[in-house]
């Protein structure tokens, strides 16, 4: 920042959300909470880097942690406290005050606070919502916070004309209720042309011009006796974070714009201002929290002797130009191993389909040397279905396939495997099933996919809702012999269609299809449409030939029966 801040006259307040890049509000509609565990995390290294910067200048901060982070890395929360900072509670994403009843809010607050307190071993006194800031109609929740033992909240960020009739709400103040009191620590805003404009940091620092940010901060420092309350997220200071495919220019703008300058912004702020935590500003002493006794759910489960052996299965993952998504895949497969490992003996078969980027190198970096993983490589690109067939050649009798980008939740395989009963040859994920769903997929692509599936249903004569999903469970002996004429996306539809025409048993499992978040789809739309039309014509001919053959066989059987009856008479 070129403009110099004035020398500090007091300590201001710095608060930081202890969260990762995929927790960002820009992704709230495309990355569900259940998928967080699939990502390679970066909040640990980002947190340690920020702690080093704060140590170097002698400043403190309040770190708002959610229950997911607390469960995953309690040692990191303990380290934050050990270095003299405060841990407060961040609400769950997608669950703001305005969507909860008093009872639901109380239950969530107490449960999440206990998780965070057990992680950091300190009393948690503060709270902040994650996705949205509180408006005038949400203030009923402040009394509920006070009733449940919270000392302060920092969920208000005055914007435009909100709280214009209550200007005292723009600064730190105490709310008094019959059940007790609660301090409100609103994020900094300044009035410009009669409207309150947030200057608290994070997204505002990335979107506003630097000269405007500097001017508003200097103006606050010179004229306002209240401390400046700033707010950042850890991923604000991570220019090397993976770039996710949001499917929206607005989401990209919101999350990534000017991200490279944020590290320098933090350095400049720490050099010009002294910061403290909210608890220190309120002169609070947070007591230690005693650990709870080990519960039954935390006990290590011992396998009983004589239990049924684990079922051997293979999981095939075709990969093509997926360099950016391999860390996400690795985390997803680790979680899948935890989910399925107790019941199944897993073998992973990862097939690099002639990638032109560093996919093969990164696959070896993450998976080489693992006894349960087989890495295969095509010398040139042959297509996703060819990669699946290559995997099937090396697979066990029960084999699964899944997309490398995990556009279907890999954990759905647990339910799909249960559908592989005697007599069933294939179980396919089905987003177009009445009980399935599709999230954030472009409408034009959804329209084309639904139309193609309708045509395959007409041609094959089998009432299946989805013919194009790569997420499947196969009986190897029923599928590996099929001579596919198409190696790419067409081969995925061809495989299931040929099985149907052979009279094999195919079962659909309702599933949710989500938009890919790493890399770009390798499907060529016009070429794929023409290919589907050609394949449909070929399948129609096969079905017609099957009908003729069935007619001839039926006639032969009928003639033989008549001849036998004549002879007997």
Coordinates of C-alpha atoms in Angstrom, one line a residue:
X1 CA 0.0 0.0 0.0
X2 CA 1.7 3.2 -1.1
X3 CA 0.0 5.6 1.3
X4 CA 1.5 5.5 4.9
X5 CA -0.8 5.0 7.8
X6 CA -0.5 7.2 10.8
X7 CA 1.3 6.0 13.8
X8 CA -0.9 4.0 16.1
X9 CA -2.2 5.6 19.3
X10 CA -3.8 2.4 20.6
X11 CA -4.4 -1.2 19.9
X12 CA -6.9 -2.2 17.3
X13 CA -8.6 -5.6 17.0
X14 CA -7.7 -8.3 14.5
X15 CA -9.9 -11.3 13.9
X16 CA -9.1 -14.2 11.6
X17 CA -11.3 -17.1 10.4
X18 CA -9.4 -20.3 10.9
X19 CA -10.8 -21.9 7.7
X20 CA -9.6 -23.3 4.4
X21 CA -10.0 -22.1 0.8
X22 CA -12.9 -24.5 0.0
X23 CA -14.8 -23.1 3.0
X24 CA -15.1 -19.7 1.2
X25 CA -18.6 -18.3 0.8
X26 CA -18.1 -18.2 -3.0
X27 CA -18.2 -22.0 -2.9
X28 CA -21.2 -22.4 -0.5
X29 CA -23.5 -23.5 -3.3
X30 CA -21.2 -25.8 -5.1
X31 CA -19.2 -27.6 -2.4
X32 CA -21.3 -29.3 0.3
X33 CA -20.0 -29.7 3.8
X34 CA -19.8 -33.5 3.3
X35 CA -17.2 -33.0 0.6
X36 CA -14.8 -30.9 2.7
X37 CA -12.9 -34.0 3.7
X38 CA -12.0 -34.8 0.1
X39 CA -9.8 -31.7 -0.3
X40 CA -6.1 -31.4 0.5
X41 CA -6.1 -28.9 3.4
X42 CA -3.9 -25.8 3.5
X43 CA -5.3 -24.1 6.7
X44 CA -2.5 -25.7 8.8
X45 CA 0.4 -24.1 7.0
X46 CA -1.5 -20.8 6.4
X47 CA -2.2 -20.6 10.2
X48 CA 1.4 -21.2 11.2
X49 CA 2.6 -18.6 8.7
X50 CA 0.2 -16.0 10.1
X51 CA 1.2 -16.9 13.7
X52 CA 4.9 -16.3 12.7
X53 CA 4.0 -12.9 11.4
X54 CA 2.1 -12.0 14.5
X55 CA 4.9 -13.2 16.7
X56 CA 7.4 -11.1 14.8
X57 CA 5.5 -7.8 15.5
X58 CA 4.1 -8.7 19.0
X59 CA 0.4 -8.5 18.0
X60 CA -2.4 -10.8 19.0
X61 CA -5.6 -11.9 17.3
X62 CA -8.9 -13.7 17.8
X63 CA -9.1 -16.9 15.6
X64 CA -12.6 -18.0 14.9
X65 CA -12.6 -21.8 14.4
X66 CA -15.5 -24.0 13.3
X67 CA -16.2 -27.5 14.7
X68 CA -14.9 -29.2 11.5
X69 CA -11.4 -27.6 11.9
X70 CA -11.5 -28.4 15.6
X71 CA -12.2 -32.0 15.1
X72 CA -9.6 -32.3 12.3
X73 CA -6.7 -30.5 14.0
X74 CA -7.1 -29.9 17.7
X75 CA -3.3 -29.6 18.0
X76 CA -3.4 -26.5 15.8
X77 CA -6.0 -24.8 18.0
X78 CA -3.8 -25.6 21.1
X79 CA -0.8 -24.0 19.3
X80 CA -2.8 -20.9 18.6
X81 CA -3.6 -20.6 22.3
X82 CA -0.1 -21.4 23.4
X83 CA 1.2 -18.5 21.4
X84 CA -1.1 -16.1 23.3
X85 CA -4.0 -15.7 20.9
X86 CA -7.7 -16.3 21.5
X87 CA -10.0 -19.1 20.0
X88 CA -13.6 -18.2 19.4
X89 CA -16.4 -20.1 17.8
X90 CA -17.4 -19.7 14.1
X91 CA -20.9 -20.8 13.1
X92 CA -21.5 -23.5 10.6
X93 CA -21.6 -22.5 7.0
X94 CA -25.0 -22.3 5.5
X95 CA -26.7 -22.1 8.9
X96 CA -27.2 -18.5 9.9
X97 CA -29.4 -17.2 12.7
X98 CA -32.3 -16.4 10.3
X99 CA -32.7 -20.0 9.4
X100 CA -32.8 -21.5 12.9
X101 CA -35.3 -21.6 15.7
X102 CA -34.2 -20.7 19.2
X103 CA -34.0 -24.4 20.1
X104 CA -32.0 -25.4 17.1
X105 CA -29.6 -22.4 17.6
X106 CA -29.1 -23.4 21.3
X107 CA -28.4 -27.0 20.4
X108 CA -25.9 -26.1 17.7
X109 CA -24.1 -23.5 19.8
X110 CA -23.6 -25.8 22.8
X111 CA -22.5 -28.8 20.7
X112 CA -20.0 -26.8 18.5
X113 CA -18.6 -24.8 21.5
X114 CA -17.9 -28.0 23.4
X115 CA -16.0 -29.4 20.4
X116 CA -13.9 -26.3 20.0
X117 CA -13.3 -26.0 23.8
X118 CA -12.1 -29.6 24.0
X119 CA -9.7 -28.9 21.1
X120 CA -8.1 -25.7 22.4
X121 CA -8.5 -26.5 26.1
X122 CA -9.7 -23.0 26.8
X123 CA -13.0 -21.4 27.5
X124 CA -14.7 -20.1 24.3
X125 CA -16.4 -16.7 25.0
X126 CA -17.1 -15.3 21.5
X127 CA -19.1 -16.2 18.4
X128 CA -19.4 -15.1 14.8
X129 CA -21.7 -16.3 12.0
X130 CA -19.9 -17.6 8.9
X131 CA -21.9 -16.8 5.8
X132 CA -24.0 -13.7 6.4
X133 CA -23.7 -10.8 8.8
X134 CA -26.6 -9.9 11.1
X135 CA -29.3 -7.5 10.1
X136 CA -31.8 -5.8 12.4
X137 CA -34.2 -8.7 12.1
X138 CA -31.6 -11.2 13.4
X139 CA -30.8 -9.5 16.7
X140 CA -33.1 -11.8 18.7
X141 CA -30.2 -14.3 18.5
X142 CA -28.0 -12.1 20.6
X143 CA -30.1 -12.8 23.7
X144 CA -29.8 -16.5 23.0
X145 CA -26.0 -16.2 22.9
X146 CA -26.1 -14.4 26.2
X147 CA -28.4 -17.0 27.8
X148 CA -26.0 -19.8 26.7
X149 CA -22.9 -18.2 28.3
X150 CA -21.3 -16.3 25.5
X151 CA -19.7 -13.1 26.4
X152 CA -19.5 -11.4 23.0
X153 CA -20.6 -11.7 19.4
X154 CA -18.9 -10.2 16.3
X155 CA -21.5 -10.9 13.6
X156 CA -22.7 -7.4 12.8
X157 CA -21.2 -5.4 9.9
X158 CA -23.2 -2.2 9.3
X159 CA -23.9 -2.0 5.6
X160 CA -25.6 0.8 3.6
X161 CA -28.6 2.0 5.7
X162 CA -28.8 -1.0 8.1
X163 CA -28.8 0.3 11.7
X164 CA -28.9 3.9 10.5
X165 CA -31.4 4.7 13.3
X166 CA -29.0 3.1 15.8
X167 CA -25.5 4.6 15.1
X168 CA -24.2 3.3 18.4
X169 CA -24.4 -0.2 16.9
X170 CA -21.5 0.7 14.6
X171 CA -19.1 0.5 17.5
X172 CA -18.3 -1.9 20.4
X173 CA -21.2 -1.8 22.8
X174 CA -22.9 -3.9 25.5
X175 CA -26.4 -5.4 25.1
X176 CA -28.3 -6.0 28.3
X177 CA -31.0 -8.7 28.6
X178 CA -32.9 -10.2 31.5
X179 CA -30.7 -13.3 31.2
X180 CA -27.5 -11.3 31.2
X181 CA -25.4 -9.1 28.9
X182 CA -23.5 -9.6 25.7
X183 CA -20.9 -7.4 24.1
X184 CA -21.3 -6.8 20.4
X185 CA -18.0 -6.2 18.4
X186 CA -19.1 -5.0 15.0
X187 CA -16.8 -5.1 12.0
X188 CA -15.5 -1.7 10.9
X189 CA -17.6 0.4 8.5
X190 CA -17.4 4.0 7.5
X191 CA -20.1 6.4 6.2
X192 CA -19.7 7.6 2.6
X193 CA -22.4 9.7 1.0
X194 CA -24.7 8.8 3.8
X195 CA -24.2 5.0 3.4
X196 CA -22.2 2.7 5.6
X197 CA -19.4 1.0 3.7
X198 CA -17.6 -2.0 5.3
X199 CA -13.8 -1.6 5.6
X200 CA -13.1 -4.6 7.8
X201 CA -10.7 -6.4 5.5
X202 CA -10.9 -9.7 3.5
X203 CA -13.1 -9.3 0.5
X204 CA -13.4 -5.6 0.9
X205 CA -9.6 -5.2 0.8
X206 CA -9.5 -7.3 -2.4
X207 CA -12.3 -5.5 -4.2
X208 CA -11.7 -1.9 -3.2
X209 CA -8.9 0.2 -4.7
X210 CA -5.9 0.4 -2.5
X211 CA -6.0 4.2 -2.3
X212 CA -9.6 4.0 -1.0
X213 CA -8.8 1.4 1.7
X214 CA -5.8 3.4 2.8
X215 CA -7.9 6.6 3.0
X216 CA -10.7 5.0 5.1
X217 CA -8.3 3.3 7.5
X218 CA -6.3 6.5 8.1
X219 CA -9.6 8.4 8.5
X220 CA -10.7 5.9 11.2
X221 CA -7.4 6.0 12.9
X222 CA -7.4 9.8 13.1
X223 CA -10.9 10.6 14.0
X224 CA -12.4 7.6 15.8
X225 CA -11.7 6.8 19.4
X226 CA -13.1 3.2 19.1
X227 CA -10.7 0.4 18.0
X228 CA -10.7 -0.6 14.4
X229 CA -12.1 -4.2 14.1
X230 CA -10.7 -6.0 11.1
X231 CA -11.6 -9.5 9.8
X232 CA -9.7 -11.8 7.4
X233 CA -9.8 -15.5 6.5
X234 CA -6.7 -17.6 6.4
X235 CA -7.0 -18.3 2.7
X236 CA -6.9 -14.5 2.1
X237 CA -3.2 -14.8 2.6
X238 CA -2.7 -17.9 0.4
X239 CA -1.9 -16.9 -3.2
X240 CA -0.9 -20.5 -4.0
X241 CA -4.2 -22.1 -3.1
X242 CA -5.7 -24.4 -5.7
X243 CA -8.0 -22.7 -8.2
X244 CA -11.4 -24.3 -8.2
X245 CA -13.8 -24.2 -11.1
X246 CA -16.7 -22.3 -9.8
X247 CA -18.7 -22.1 -13.0
X248 CA -19.4 -18.4 -12.3
X249 CA -17.4 -15.3 -13.2
X250 CA -19.0 -13.6 -10.1
X251 CA -17.7 -16.4 -7.8
X252 CA -14.2 -16.2 -9.3
X253 CA -14.3 -12.4 -8.9
X254 CA -15.4 -12.7 -5.3
X255 CA -12.8 -15.3 -4.2
X256 CA -9.7 -14.7 -6.4
X257 CA -9.6 -11.1 -7.4
X258 CA -6.4 -9.4 -6.1
X259 CA -5.6 -12.4 -4.0
X260 CA -1.9 -12.0 -4.7
X261 CA -1.7 -8.7 -3.0
X262 CA -3.2 -9.8 0.3
X263 CA 0.0 -11.1 1.9
X264 CA 1.6 -7.7 1.4
X265 CA -1.6 -6.0 2.7
X266 CA -1.3 -8.0 6.0
X267 CA 2.4 -7.2 6.3
X268 CA 1.7 -3.5 5.9
X269 CA -1.1 -3.6 8.4
X270 CA 1.0 -5.4 11.0
X271 CA 3.8 -2.9 10.5
X272 CA 1.6 0.2 10.9
X273 CA -0.8 -0.9 13.6
X274 CA -0.7 -2.8 16.9
X275 CA -3.4 -5.5 17.2
X276 CA -5.0 -7.4 20.1
X277 CA -7.7 -10.0 20.5
X278 CA -11.3 -9.3 21.3
X279 CA -10.9 -11.0 24.7
X280 CA -7.9 -8.9 25.6
X281 CA -9.7 -5.7 24.5
X282 CA -12.6 -6.6 26.8
X283 CA -10.1 -7.4 29.6
X284 CA -11.3 -11.0 29.9
X285 CA -9.3 -13.9 31.3
X286 CA -10.3 -17.2 29.7
X287 CA -10.0 -20.2 32.0
X288 CA -8.7 -23.6 31.0
X289 CA -11.2 -26.3 30.2
X290 CA -10.8 -29.8 31.6
X291 CA -10.8 -32.6 29.1
X292 CA -13.9 -34.8 29.0
X293 CA -13.6 -38.5 29.8
X294 CA -13.0 -40.7 26.7
X295 CA -16.4 -41.6 25.3
X296 CA -17.5 -44.8 23.7
X297 CA -17.4 -43.3 20.2
X298 CA -13.7 -42.3 20.7
X299 CA -12.7 -45.8 21.9
X300 CA -10.7 -47.9 19.4
X301 CA -12.9 -50.6 17.9
X302 CA -11.3 -54.0 18.1
X303 CA -12.2 -56.5 15.5
X304 CA -13.7 -59.7 16.9
X305 CA -12.0 -63.0 16.0
X306 CA -13.8 -65.2 13.5
X307 CA -15.6 -62.3 11.8
X308 CA -16.4 -62.6 8.1
X309 CA -13.5 -61.8 5.7
X310 CA -13.5 -58.5 3.9
X311 CA -14.9 -58.6 0.4
X312 CA -12.2 -58.0 -2.3
X313 CA -13.1 -55.1 -4.6
X314 CA -11.3 -52.9 -7.1
X315 CA -11.9 -49.1 -7.6
X316 CA -10.9 -47.8 -11.0
X317 CA -10.2 -44.1 -11.5
X318 CA -9.5 -42.9 -15.1
X319 CA -7.4 -39.7 -15.2
X320 CA -6.8 -37.4 -18.1
X321 CA -5.1 -34.0 -17.6
X322 CA -6.1 -34.0 -13.9
X323 CA -2.8 -32.6 -12.5
X324 CA -4.6 -29.9 -10.4
X325 CA -7.2 -32.3 -9.0
X326 CA -4.9 -35.2 -7.9
X327 CA -4.5 -33.8 -4.3
X328 CA -8.3 -33.6 -4.0
X329 CA -8.5 -37.2 -5.4
X330 CA -6.0 -38.4 -2.8
X331 CA -7.9 -37.0 0.1
X332 CA -11.2 -38.4 -1.3
X333 CA -9.7 -41.9 -1.6
X334 CA -8.3 -41.7 1.9
X335 CA -11.7 -40.9 3.2
X336 CA -13.2 -43.7 1.0
X337 CA -10.7 -46.1 2.5
X338 CA -11.8 -45.2 6.0
X339 CA -15.5 -45.6 5.0
X340 CA -15.2 -48.9 3.2
X341 CA -12.1 -50.5 4.7
X342 CA -13.8 -52.3 7.5
X343 CA -16.1 -54.2 5.1
X344 CA -14.1 -54.4 1.9
X345 CA -10.5 -55.3 0.9
X346 CA -9.8 -52.4 -1.4
X347 CA -7.6 -52.2 -4.5
X348 CA -7.2 -48.9 -6.3
X349 CA -6.4 -48.9 -10.0
X350 CA -5.5 -45.4 -11.3
X351 CA -5.2 -45.2 -15.1
X352 CA -3.5 -42.2 -16.6
X353 CA -5.1 -42.0 -20.1
X354 CA -2.2 -40.4 -22.0
X355 CA -2.3 -37.0 -20.1
X356 CA -0.5 -34.1 -21.7
X357 CA 0.2 -32.4 -18.4
X358 CA 2.0 -33.6 -15.2
X359 CA -0.8 -36.0 -14.2
X360 CA 1.4 -39.1 -14.3
X361 CA 4.1 -37.4 -12.3
X362 CA 1.7 -36.2 -9.6
X363 CA -0.1 -39.6 -9.5
X364 CA 3.3 -41.2 -8.7
X365 CA 4.0 -38.5 -6.1
X366 CA 0.9 -39.2 -4.2
X367 CA 0.3 -43.0 -4.8
X368 CA 3.6 -44.6 -5.8
X369 CA 4.7 -47.4 -3.3
X370 CA 1.2 -47.9 -1.8
X371 CA 0.6 -51.6 -1.6
X372 CA -3.1 -51.3 -2.3
X373 CA -2.7 -49.1 -5.4
X374 CA -1.9 -50.0 -9.0
X375 CA -0.8 -47.2 -11.4
X376 CA -1.4 -47.8 -15.1
X377 CA -0.7 -45.5 -18.1
X378 CA -1.8 -45.4 -21.7
X379 CA 0.9 -44.2 -24.0
X380 CA -1.6 -41.9 -25.7
X381 CA -5.2 -40.7 -25.0
X382 CA -7.8 -43.4 -25.7
X383 CA -10.8 -42.0 -23.8
X384 CA -12.5 -42.5 -20.4
X385 CA -14.2 -45.8 -21.3
X386 CA -11.0 -47.3 -22.6
X387 CA -9.3 -46.4 -19.4
X388 CA -12.1 -48.1 -17.4
X389 CA -11.8 -51.2 -19.6
X390 CA -8.0 -51.2 -19.0
X391 CA -8.7 -51.1 -15.3
X392 CA -11.3 -53.9 -15.5
X393 CA -8.7 -56.2 -17.1
X394 CA -6.6 -55.9 -13.9
X395 CA -9.6 -55.8 -11.5
X396 CA -11.2 -58.2 -9.1
X397 CA -14.6 -59.8 -9.8
X398 CA -16.4 -56.8 -8.2
X399 CA -15.0 -53.5 -9.5
X400 CA -16.1 -49.9 -9.2
X401 CA -15.3 -46.9 -11.4
X402 CA -15.5 -43.3 -10.4
X403 CA -14.6 -39.9 -11.9
X404 CA -11.3 -38.5 -11.0
X405 CA -12.9 -35.1 -10.3
X406 CA -15.3 -36.8 -7.8
X407 CA -18.3 -35.1 -9.4
X408 CA -20.2 -38.0 -7.7
X409 CA -19.5 -38.4 -4.0
X410 CA -17.2 -41.5 -3.8
X411 CA -18.8 -42.5 -0.5
X412 CA -21.9 -43.3 -2.5
X413 CA -20.1 -46.5 -3.5
X414 CA -20.9 -48.0 -0.1
X415 CA -24.6 -48.0 -0.9
X416 CA -24.1 -48.9 -4.6
X417 CA -22.0 -52.0 -3.5
X418 CA -25.0 -53.2 -1.5
X419 CA -27.0 -53.2 -4.7
X420 CA -24.6 -55.8 -6.3
X421 CA -26.8 -58.7 -5.4
X422 CA -26.8 -62.2 -7.0
X423 CA -28.0 -61.9 -10.5
X424 CA -27.0 -58.2 -10.8
X425 CA -24.3 -57.4 -13.4
X426 CA -24.0 -53.6 -13.0
X427 CA -25.1 -50.9 -10.6
X428 CA -24.9 -47.3 -12.0
X429 CA -25.2 -43.9 -10.3
X430 CA -28.3 -42.2 -11.7
X431 CA -28.7 -38.4 -11.2
X432 CA -31.7 -38.4 -13.4
X433 CA -33.6 -41.0 -11.4
X434 CA -36.6 -39.4 -9.6
X435 CA -34.8 -39.7 -6.3
X436 CA -31.5 -38.4 -7.8
X437 CA -30.4 -34.8 -8.2
X438 CA -28.0 -32.5 -10.1
X439 CA -26.3 -29.5 -8.6
X440 CA -24.8 -26.5 -10.4
X441 CA -24.3 -28.3 -13.8
X442 CA -24.9 -25.9 -16.7
X443 CA -28.5 -26.1 -18.0
X444 CA -27.4 -26.6 -21.6
X445 CA -25.3 -29.6 -20.7
X446 CA -28.0 -31.0 -18.5
X447 CA -30.5 -30.7 -21.3
X448 CA -28.2 -32.5 -23.8
X449 CA -27.5 -35.3 -21.3
X450 CA -31.2 -35.8 -20.4
X451 CA -32.1 -35.9 -24.1
X452 CA -29.4 -38.5 -24.9
X453 CA -30.5 -40.7 -22.1
X454 CA -34.1 -40.5 -23.3
X455 CA -33.0 -41.7 -26.8
X456 CA -30.9 -44.5 -25.3
X457 CA -34.0 -45.6 -23.3
X458 CA -36.1 -45.7 -26.5
X459 CA -33.5 -47.6 -28.5
X460 CA -32.6 -50.2 -25.9
X461 CA -36.2 -50.7 -24.7
X462 CA -35.0 -50.6 -21.0
X463 CA -36.4 -48.1 -18.6
X464 CA -33.2 -46.6 -17.3
X465 CA -33.0 -43.0 -16.4
X466 CA -29.2 -42.6 -16.8
X467 CA -26.9 -44.1 -19.4
X468 CA -23.9 -41.8 -19.2
X469 CA -22.6 -41.9 -15.6
X470 CA -19.0 -43.1 -15.0
X471 CA -19.7 -43.9 -11.3
X472 CA -20.6 -47.7 -11.5
X473 CA -20.1 -51.0 -9.8
X474 CA -19.4 -53.9 -12.3
X475 CA -19.4 -57.7 -12.2
X476 CA -16.1 -58.1 -14.1
X477 CA -17.0 -61.4 -15.7
X478 CA -20.1 -59.9 -17.2
X479 CA -18.5 -56.8 -18.7
X480 CA -14.8 -57.3 -19.4
X481 CA -15.5 -59.2 -22.7
X482 CA -17.7 -56.5 -24.3
X483 CA -16.0 -55.2 -27.5
X484 CA -16.5 -51.5 -27.2
X485 CA -16.2 -49.6 -30.4
X486 CA -15.9 -46.2 -28.6
X487 CA -13.1 -45.3 -26.2
X488 CA -14.3 -41.9 -24.9
X489 CA -17.5 -40.7 -23.3
X490 CA -19.5 -42.6 -25.9
X491 CA -18.1 -45.9 -24.6
X492 CA -19.6 -45.2 -21.2
X493 CA -23.1 -45.2 -22.8
X494 CA -22.2 -48.0 -25.2
X495 CA -21.1 -50.4 -22.4
X496 CA -24.3 -50.2 -20.4
X497 CA -26.4 -50.3 -23.6
X498 CA -24.7 -53.5 -24.8
X499 CA -25.2 -55.1 -21.4
X500 CA -28.9 -54.2 -21.6
X501 CA -29.2 -55.6 -25.1
X502 CA -27.5 -58.8 -24.0
X503 CA -30.2 -59.2 -21.3
X504 CA -27.9 -58.4 -18.3
X505 CA -29.4 -57.1 -15.1
X506 CA -28.7 -53.4 -14.6
X507 CA -29.7 -51.6 -11.4
X508 CA -29.8 -47.8 -10.9
X509 CA -28.8 -46.0 -7.6
X510 CA -30.1 -42.5 -7.2
X511 CA -27.2 -40.1 -6.8
X512 CA -26.2 -36.5 -6.9
X513 CA -24.1 -35.1 -9.7
X514 CA -22.1 -32.0 -8.9
X515 CA -20.1 -29.7 -11.2
X516 CA -16.4 -30.4 -11.4
X517 CA -14.2 -28.0 -9.3
X518 CA -10.8 -28.7 -10.7
X519 CA -9.6 -28.5 -14.3
X520 CA -11.8 -28.5 -17.4
X521 CA -14.0 -31.2 -18.9
X522 CA -12.3 -32.9 -21.9
X523 CA -15.7 -33.6 -23.6
X524 CA -16.0 -32.0 -27.1
X525 CA -19.7 -31.1 -27.3
X526 CA -20.4 -31.2 -31.1
X527 CA -18.3 -34.3 -31.6
X528 CA -20.0 -36.1 -28.7
X529 CA -23.5 -35.3 -30.0
X530 CA -22.7 -36.7 -33.5
X531 CA -21.1 -39.7 -31.8
X532 CA -24.2 -40.4 -29.7
X533 CA -26.4 -40.3 -32.9
X534 CA -24.1 -42.7 -34.6
X535 CA -24.0 -45.0 -31.6
X536 CA -27.7 -44.9 -31.3
X537 CA -28.1 -46.0 -34.9
X538 CA -25.7 -48.9 -34.3
X539 CA -27.5 -50.0 -31.2
X540 CA -30.9 -49.8 -33.0
X541 CA -29.5 -52.2 -35.6
X542 CA -28.2 -54.6 -32.9
X543 CA -31.6 -54.6 -31.3
X544 CA -33.3 -55.2 -34.6
X545 CA -31.0 -58.1 -35.4
X546 CA -31.7 -59.5 -31.9
X547 CA -35.4 -59.3 -32.6
X548 CA -35.0 -61.1 -36.0
X549 CA -32.9 -63.8 -34.4
X550 CA -35.4 -64.2 -31.6
X551 CA -38.2 -64.5 -34.2
X552 CA -36.2 -67.2 -36.2
X553 CA -35.4 -69.1 -33.0
X554 CA -39.1 -68.9 -31.8
X555 CA -40.2 -70.2 -35.2
X556 CA -37.7 -73.0 -35.1
X557 CA -38.9 -74.1 -31.7
X558 CA -42.5 -73.9 -32.7
X559 CA -41.8 -76.0 -35.8
X560 CA -39.9 -78.6 -33.8
X561 CA -42.8 -78.8 -31.2
X562 CA -45.4 -79.3 -34.0
X563 CA -43.2 -82.0 -35.7
X564 CA -42.8 -83.8 -32.3
X565 CA -46.6 -83.6 -31.7
X566 CA -47.3 -85.1 -35.2
X567 CA -44.9 -87.9 -34.6
X568 CA -46.4 -88.8 -31.3
X569 CA -49.9 -88.8 -32.7

